[in-house]
Short mmCIF file of C-alpha atoms and ligand atoms in Angstrom, two decimals:
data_model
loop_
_atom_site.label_atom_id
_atom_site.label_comp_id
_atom_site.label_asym_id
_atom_site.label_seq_id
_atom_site.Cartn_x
_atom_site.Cartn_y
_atom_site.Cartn_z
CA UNK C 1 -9.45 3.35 6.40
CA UNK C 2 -8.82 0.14 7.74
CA UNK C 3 -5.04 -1.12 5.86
CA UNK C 4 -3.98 -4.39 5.43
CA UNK C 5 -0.31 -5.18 3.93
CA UNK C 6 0.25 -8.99 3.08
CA UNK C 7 3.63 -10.41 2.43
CA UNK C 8 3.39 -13.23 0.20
CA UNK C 9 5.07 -15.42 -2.67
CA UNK C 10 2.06 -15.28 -4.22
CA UNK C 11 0.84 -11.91 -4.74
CA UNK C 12 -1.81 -12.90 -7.27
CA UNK C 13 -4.10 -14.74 -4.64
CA UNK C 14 -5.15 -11.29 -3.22
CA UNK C 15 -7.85 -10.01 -2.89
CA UNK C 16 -9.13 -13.36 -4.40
CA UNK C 17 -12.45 -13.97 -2.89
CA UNK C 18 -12.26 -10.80 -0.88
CA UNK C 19 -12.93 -8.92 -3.83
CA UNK C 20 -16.18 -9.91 -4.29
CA UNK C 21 -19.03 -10.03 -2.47
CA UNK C 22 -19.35 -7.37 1.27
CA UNK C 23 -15.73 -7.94 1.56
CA UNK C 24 -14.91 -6.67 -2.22
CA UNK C 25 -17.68 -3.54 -2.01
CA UNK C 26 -16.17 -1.95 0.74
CA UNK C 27 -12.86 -2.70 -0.63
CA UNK C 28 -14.15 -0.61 -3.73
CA UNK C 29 -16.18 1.86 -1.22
CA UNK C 30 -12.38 2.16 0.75
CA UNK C 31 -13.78 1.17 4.00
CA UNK C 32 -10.51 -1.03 4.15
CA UNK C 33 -7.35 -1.13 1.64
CA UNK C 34 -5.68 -4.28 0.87
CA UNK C 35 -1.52 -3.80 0.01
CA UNK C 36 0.27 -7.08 -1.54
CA UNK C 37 4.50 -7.18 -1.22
CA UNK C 38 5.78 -9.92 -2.79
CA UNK C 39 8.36 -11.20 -0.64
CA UNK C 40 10.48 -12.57 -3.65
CA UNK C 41 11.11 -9.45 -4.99
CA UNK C 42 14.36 -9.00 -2.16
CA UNK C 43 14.84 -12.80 -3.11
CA UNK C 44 19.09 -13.41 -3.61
CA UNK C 45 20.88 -13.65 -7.01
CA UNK C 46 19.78 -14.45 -10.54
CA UNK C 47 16.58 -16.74 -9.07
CA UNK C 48 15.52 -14.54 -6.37
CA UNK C 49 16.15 -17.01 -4.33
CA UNK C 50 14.11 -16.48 -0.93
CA UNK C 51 14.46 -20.45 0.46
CA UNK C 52 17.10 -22.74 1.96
CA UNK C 53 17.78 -25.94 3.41
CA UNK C 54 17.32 -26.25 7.27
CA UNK C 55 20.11 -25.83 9.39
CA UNK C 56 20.53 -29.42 10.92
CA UNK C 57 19.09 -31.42 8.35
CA UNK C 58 15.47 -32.58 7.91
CA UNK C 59 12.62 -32.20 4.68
CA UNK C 60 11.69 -29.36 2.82
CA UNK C 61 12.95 -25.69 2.94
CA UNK C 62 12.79 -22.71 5.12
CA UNK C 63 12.10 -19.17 3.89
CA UNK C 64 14.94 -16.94 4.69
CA UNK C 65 15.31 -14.46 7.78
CA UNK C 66 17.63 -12.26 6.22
CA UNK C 67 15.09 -11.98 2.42
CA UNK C 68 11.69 -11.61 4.41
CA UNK C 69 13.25 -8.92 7.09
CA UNK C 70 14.59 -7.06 4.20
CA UNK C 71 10.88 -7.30 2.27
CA UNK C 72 9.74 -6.02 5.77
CA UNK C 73 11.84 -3.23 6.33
CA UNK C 74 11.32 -1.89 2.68
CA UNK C 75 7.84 -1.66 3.11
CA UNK C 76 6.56 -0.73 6.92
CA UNK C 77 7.45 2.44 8.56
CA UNK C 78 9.25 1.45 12.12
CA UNK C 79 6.13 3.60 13.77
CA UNK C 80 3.82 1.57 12.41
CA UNK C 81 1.02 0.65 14.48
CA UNK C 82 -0.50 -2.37 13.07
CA UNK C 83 0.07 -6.01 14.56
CA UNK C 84 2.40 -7.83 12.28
CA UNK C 85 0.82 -11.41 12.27
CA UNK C 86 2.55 -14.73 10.86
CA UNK C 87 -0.12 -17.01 9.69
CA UNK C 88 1.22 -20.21 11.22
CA UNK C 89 -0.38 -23.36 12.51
CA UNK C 90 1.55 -23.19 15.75
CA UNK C 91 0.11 -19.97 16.56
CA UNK C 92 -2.66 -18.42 19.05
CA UNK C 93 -5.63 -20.25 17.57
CA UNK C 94 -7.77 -17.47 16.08
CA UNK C 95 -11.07 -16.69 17.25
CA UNK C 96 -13.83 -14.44 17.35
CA UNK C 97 -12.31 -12.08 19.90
CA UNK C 98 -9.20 -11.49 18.64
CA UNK C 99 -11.19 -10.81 15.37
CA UNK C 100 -12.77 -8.47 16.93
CA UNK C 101 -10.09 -6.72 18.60
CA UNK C 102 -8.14 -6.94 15.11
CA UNK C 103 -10.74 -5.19 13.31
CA UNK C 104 -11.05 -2.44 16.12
CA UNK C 105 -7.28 -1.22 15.50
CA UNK C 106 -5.93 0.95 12.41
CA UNK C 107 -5.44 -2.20 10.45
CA UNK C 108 -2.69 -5.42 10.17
CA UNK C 109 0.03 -7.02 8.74
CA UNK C 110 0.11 -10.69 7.36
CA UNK C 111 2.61 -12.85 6.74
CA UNK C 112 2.37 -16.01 4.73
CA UNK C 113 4.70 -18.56 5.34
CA UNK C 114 5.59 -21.33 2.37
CA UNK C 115 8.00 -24.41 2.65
CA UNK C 116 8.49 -25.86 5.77
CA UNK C 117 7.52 -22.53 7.91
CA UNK C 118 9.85 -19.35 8.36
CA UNK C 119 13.62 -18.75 9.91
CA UNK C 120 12.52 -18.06 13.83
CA UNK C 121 15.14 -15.33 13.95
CA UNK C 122 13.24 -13.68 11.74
CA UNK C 123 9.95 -13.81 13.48
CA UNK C 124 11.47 -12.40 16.68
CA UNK C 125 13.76 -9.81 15.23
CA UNK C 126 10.50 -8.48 13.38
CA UNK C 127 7.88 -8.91 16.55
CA UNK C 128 5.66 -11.31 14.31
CA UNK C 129 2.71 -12.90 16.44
CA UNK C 130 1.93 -16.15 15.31
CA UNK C 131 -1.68 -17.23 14.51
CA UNK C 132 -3.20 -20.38 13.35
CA UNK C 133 -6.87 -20.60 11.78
CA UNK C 134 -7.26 -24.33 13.11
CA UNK C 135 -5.31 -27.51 13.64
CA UNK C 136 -4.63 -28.86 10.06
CA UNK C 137 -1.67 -27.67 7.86
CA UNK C 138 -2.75 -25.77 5.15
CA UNK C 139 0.33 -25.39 1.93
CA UNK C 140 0.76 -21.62 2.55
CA UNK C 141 -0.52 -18.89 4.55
CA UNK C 142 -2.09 -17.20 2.22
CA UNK C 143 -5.66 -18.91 2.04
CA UNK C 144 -4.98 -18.34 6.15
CA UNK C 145 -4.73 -14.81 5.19
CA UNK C 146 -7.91 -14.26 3.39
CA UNK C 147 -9.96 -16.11 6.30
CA UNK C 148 -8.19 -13.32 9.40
CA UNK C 149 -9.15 -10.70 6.65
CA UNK C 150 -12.63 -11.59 5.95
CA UNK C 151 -13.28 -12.22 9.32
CA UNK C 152 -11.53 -8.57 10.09
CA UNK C 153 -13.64 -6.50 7.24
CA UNK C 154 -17.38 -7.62 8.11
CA UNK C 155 -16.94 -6.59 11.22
CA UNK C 156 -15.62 -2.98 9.72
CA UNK C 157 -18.31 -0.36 10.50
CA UNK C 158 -20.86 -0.04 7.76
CA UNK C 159 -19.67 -3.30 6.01
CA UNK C 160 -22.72 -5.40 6.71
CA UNK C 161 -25.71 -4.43 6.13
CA UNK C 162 -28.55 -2.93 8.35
CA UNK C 163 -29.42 -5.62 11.00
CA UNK C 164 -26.68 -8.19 10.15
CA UNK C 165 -24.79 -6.41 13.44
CA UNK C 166 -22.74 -9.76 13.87
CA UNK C 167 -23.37 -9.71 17.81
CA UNK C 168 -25.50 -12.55 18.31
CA UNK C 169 -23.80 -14.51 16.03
CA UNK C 170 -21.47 -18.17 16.68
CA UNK C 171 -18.91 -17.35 19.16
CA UNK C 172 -19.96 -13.89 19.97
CA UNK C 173 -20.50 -14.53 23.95
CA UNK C 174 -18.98 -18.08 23.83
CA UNK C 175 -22.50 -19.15 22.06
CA UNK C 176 -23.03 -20.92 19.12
CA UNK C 177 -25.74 -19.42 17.02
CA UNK C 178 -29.70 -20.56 16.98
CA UNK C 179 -31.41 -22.12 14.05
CA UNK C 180 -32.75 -20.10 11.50
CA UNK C 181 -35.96 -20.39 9.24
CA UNK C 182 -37.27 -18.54 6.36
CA UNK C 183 -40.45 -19.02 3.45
CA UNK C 184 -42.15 -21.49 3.35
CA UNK C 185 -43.83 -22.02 6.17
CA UNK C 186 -43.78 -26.11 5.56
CA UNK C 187 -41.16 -27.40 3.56
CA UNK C 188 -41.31 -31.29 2.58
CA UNK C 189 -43.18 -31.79 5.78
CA UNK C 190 -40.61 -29.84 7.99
CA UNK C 191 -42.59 -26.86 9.65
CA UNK C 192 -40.89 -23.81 11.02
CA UNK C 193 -41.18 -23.97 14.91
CA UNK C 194 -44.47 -22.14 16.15
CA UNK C 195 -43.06 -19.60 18.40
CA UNK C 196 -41.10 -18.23 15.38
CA UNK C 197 -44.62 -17.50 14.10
CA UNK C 198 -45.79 -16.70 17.29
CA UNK C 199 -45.35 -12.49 16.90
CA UNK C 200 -43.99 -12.77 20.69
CA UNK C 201 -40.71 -11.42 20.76
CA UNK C 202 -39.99 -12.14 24.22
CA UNK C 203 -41.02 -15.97 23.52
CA UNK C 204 -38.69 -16.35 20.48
CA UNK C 205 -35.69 -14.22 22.09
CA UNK C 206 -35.72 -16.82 25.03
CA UNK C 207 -36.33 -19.88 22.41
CA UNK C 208 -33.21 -18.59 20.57
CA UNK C 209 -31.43 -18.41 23.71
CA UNK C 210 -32.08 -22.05 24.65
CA UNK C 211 -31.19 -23.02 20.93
CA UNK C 212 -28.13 -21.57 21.31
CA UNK C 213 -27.07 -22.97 24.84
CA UNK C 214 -28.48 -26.70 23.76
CA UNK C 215 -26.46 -26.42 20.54
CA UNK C 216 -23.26 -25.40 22.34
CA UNK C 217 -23.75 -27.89 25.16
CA UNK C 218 -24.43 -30.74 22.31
CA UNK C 219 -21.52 -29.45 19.95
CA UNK C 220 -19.56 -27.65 21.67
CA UNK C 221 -18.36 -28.82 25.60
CA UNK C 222 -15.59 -26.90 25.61
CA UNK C 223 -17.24 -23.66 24.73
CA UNK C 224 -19.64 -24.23 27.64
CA UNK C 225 -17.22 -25.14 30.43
CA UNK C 226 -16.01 -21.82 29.79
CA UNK C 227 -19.43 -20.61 30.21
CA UNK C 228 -20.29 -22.43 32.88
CA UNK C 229 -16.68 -21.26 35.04
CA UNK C 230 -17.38 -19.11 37.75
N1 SAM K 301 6.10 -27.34 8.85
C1 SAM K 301 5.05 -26.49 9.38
C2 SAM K 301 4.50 -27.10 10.66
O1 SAM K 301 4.49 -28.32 10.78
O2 SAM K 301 4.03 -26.36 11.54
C3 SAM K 301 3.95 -26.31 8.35
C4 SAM K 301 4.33 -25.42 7.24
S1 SAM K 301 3.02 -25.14 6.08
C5 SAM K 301 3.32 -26.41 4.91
C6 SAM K 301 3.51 -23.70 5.23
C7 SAM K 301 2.88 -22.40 5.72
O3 SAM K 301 1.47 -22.48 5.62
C8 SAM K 301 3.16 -22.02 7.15
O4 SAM K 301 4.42 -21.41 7.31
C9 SAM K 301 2.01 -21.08 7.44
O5 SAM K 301 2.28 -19.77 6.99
C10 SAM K 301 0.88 -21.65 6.60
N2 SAM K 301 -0.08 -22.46 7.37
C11 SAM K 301 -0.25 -23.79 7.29
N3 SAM K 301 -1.20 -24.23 8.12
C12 SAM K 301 -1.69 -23.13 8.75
C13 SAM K 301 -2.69 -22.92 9.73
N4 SAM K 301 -3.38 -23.93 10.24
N5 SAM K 301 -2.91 -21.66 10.17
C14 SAM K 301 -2.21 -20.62 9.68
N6 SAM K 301 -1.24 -20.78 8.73
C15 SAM K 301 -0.98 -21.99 8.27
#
């Protein structure tokens, strides 16, 4: 089974969406497992406190090294295998392959940063690799969280259904993905390209392919430069 442990302030956002829908069926079906630790439970004194101000002055707080290592070592196993991933937006920017890889080990481990971001000591005394899902700041990791996860558990084996394989889909070979058409044939004048009705699976599977290099080359230039490098 595929484990994911999630240290967060706000335990009550998992699973969230991810228990509904593919994502929540094989979390019912055990394909993956989904463990919450909330990080304020080694918070300090009366308030569980787990924030303070930043050394050298400045806005905001900083979550603790010394709460979230002890949250940390409570709950993982020294031996454990699993990347331990910081949801952060200075991070490796996250992307289809490292989704992929992700999904192809024994699980992961999350971390959701709050406040201002995280003590750094913490992140290298505790090997956490930071990833960003895109270049905006979000108010917490968490939502972060659930996007690496159900990006992770579709690609699970047996999670999607018979056909939806995921391989010729956006960003699978550096391509975004072709247009797609379904009943009726003419909607409000629009018509569904011919060759899609043409029966010729050779025609359409070289139509798709030129849908999806025009698309990338119109949307996406820096997708194909990297396709286009030697
Ligand atoms: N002060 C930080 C900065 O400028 O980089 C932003 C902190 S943000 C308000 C609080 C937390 O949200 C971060 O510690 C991180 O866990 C999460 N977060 C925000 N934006 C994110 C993104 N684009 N990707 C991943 N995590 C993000």
């Amino acid at each position: 089974m595929w484990a994911a442990t999630v240290f967060t302030l706000y335990p009550e956002m998992f699973p969230g969406p991810l228990g509904l829908s593919m994502a929540g069926t094989a979390l019912e079906r055990r394909t993956w497992s989904l463990e919450t630790k909330n990080i304020r439970e080694h918070g300090l004194g009366r308030h569980r406190a787990v924030d303070d101000t930043p050394a050298g002055g400045g806005p905001g707080m900083v979550l603790r090294a010394d709460v979230l290592a002890a949250s940390v070592d409570a709950t993982l196993d020294p031996s454990d295998p699993r990347p331990r991933l910081l949801m952060s937006p200075r991070g490796a920017p996250l992307t289809q392959k490292m989704v992929r890889a992700l999904s192809e080990r024994t699980g992961v481990v999350i971390v959701c940063g709050r406040f201002e971001g995280v003590d750094e000591r913490v992140i290298a005394g505790r090997g956490l690799e930071e990833v960003s899902i895109g270049d905006y700041v979000l108010s917490g990791g968490e939502m972060a969280a659930l996007t690496l996860l159900d990006a992770c558990v579709r690609l699970l084996p047996g999670v999607m259904g018979k056909g939806e394989s995921g391989v010729d889909e956006s960003f699978e070979n550096d391509l975004l993905e072709y247009p797609h058409y379904t009943r009726p044939r003419d909607w409000e004048g629009r018509k569904i390209p011919d060759v899609l009705m043409s029966g010729d699976h050779a025609r359409i599977a070289r139509w798709r392919r030129e849908q999806a290099e025009k698309l990338t080359r119109e949307r996406r230039p820096d997708l194909w430069r990297k396709l286009e490098e030697p």
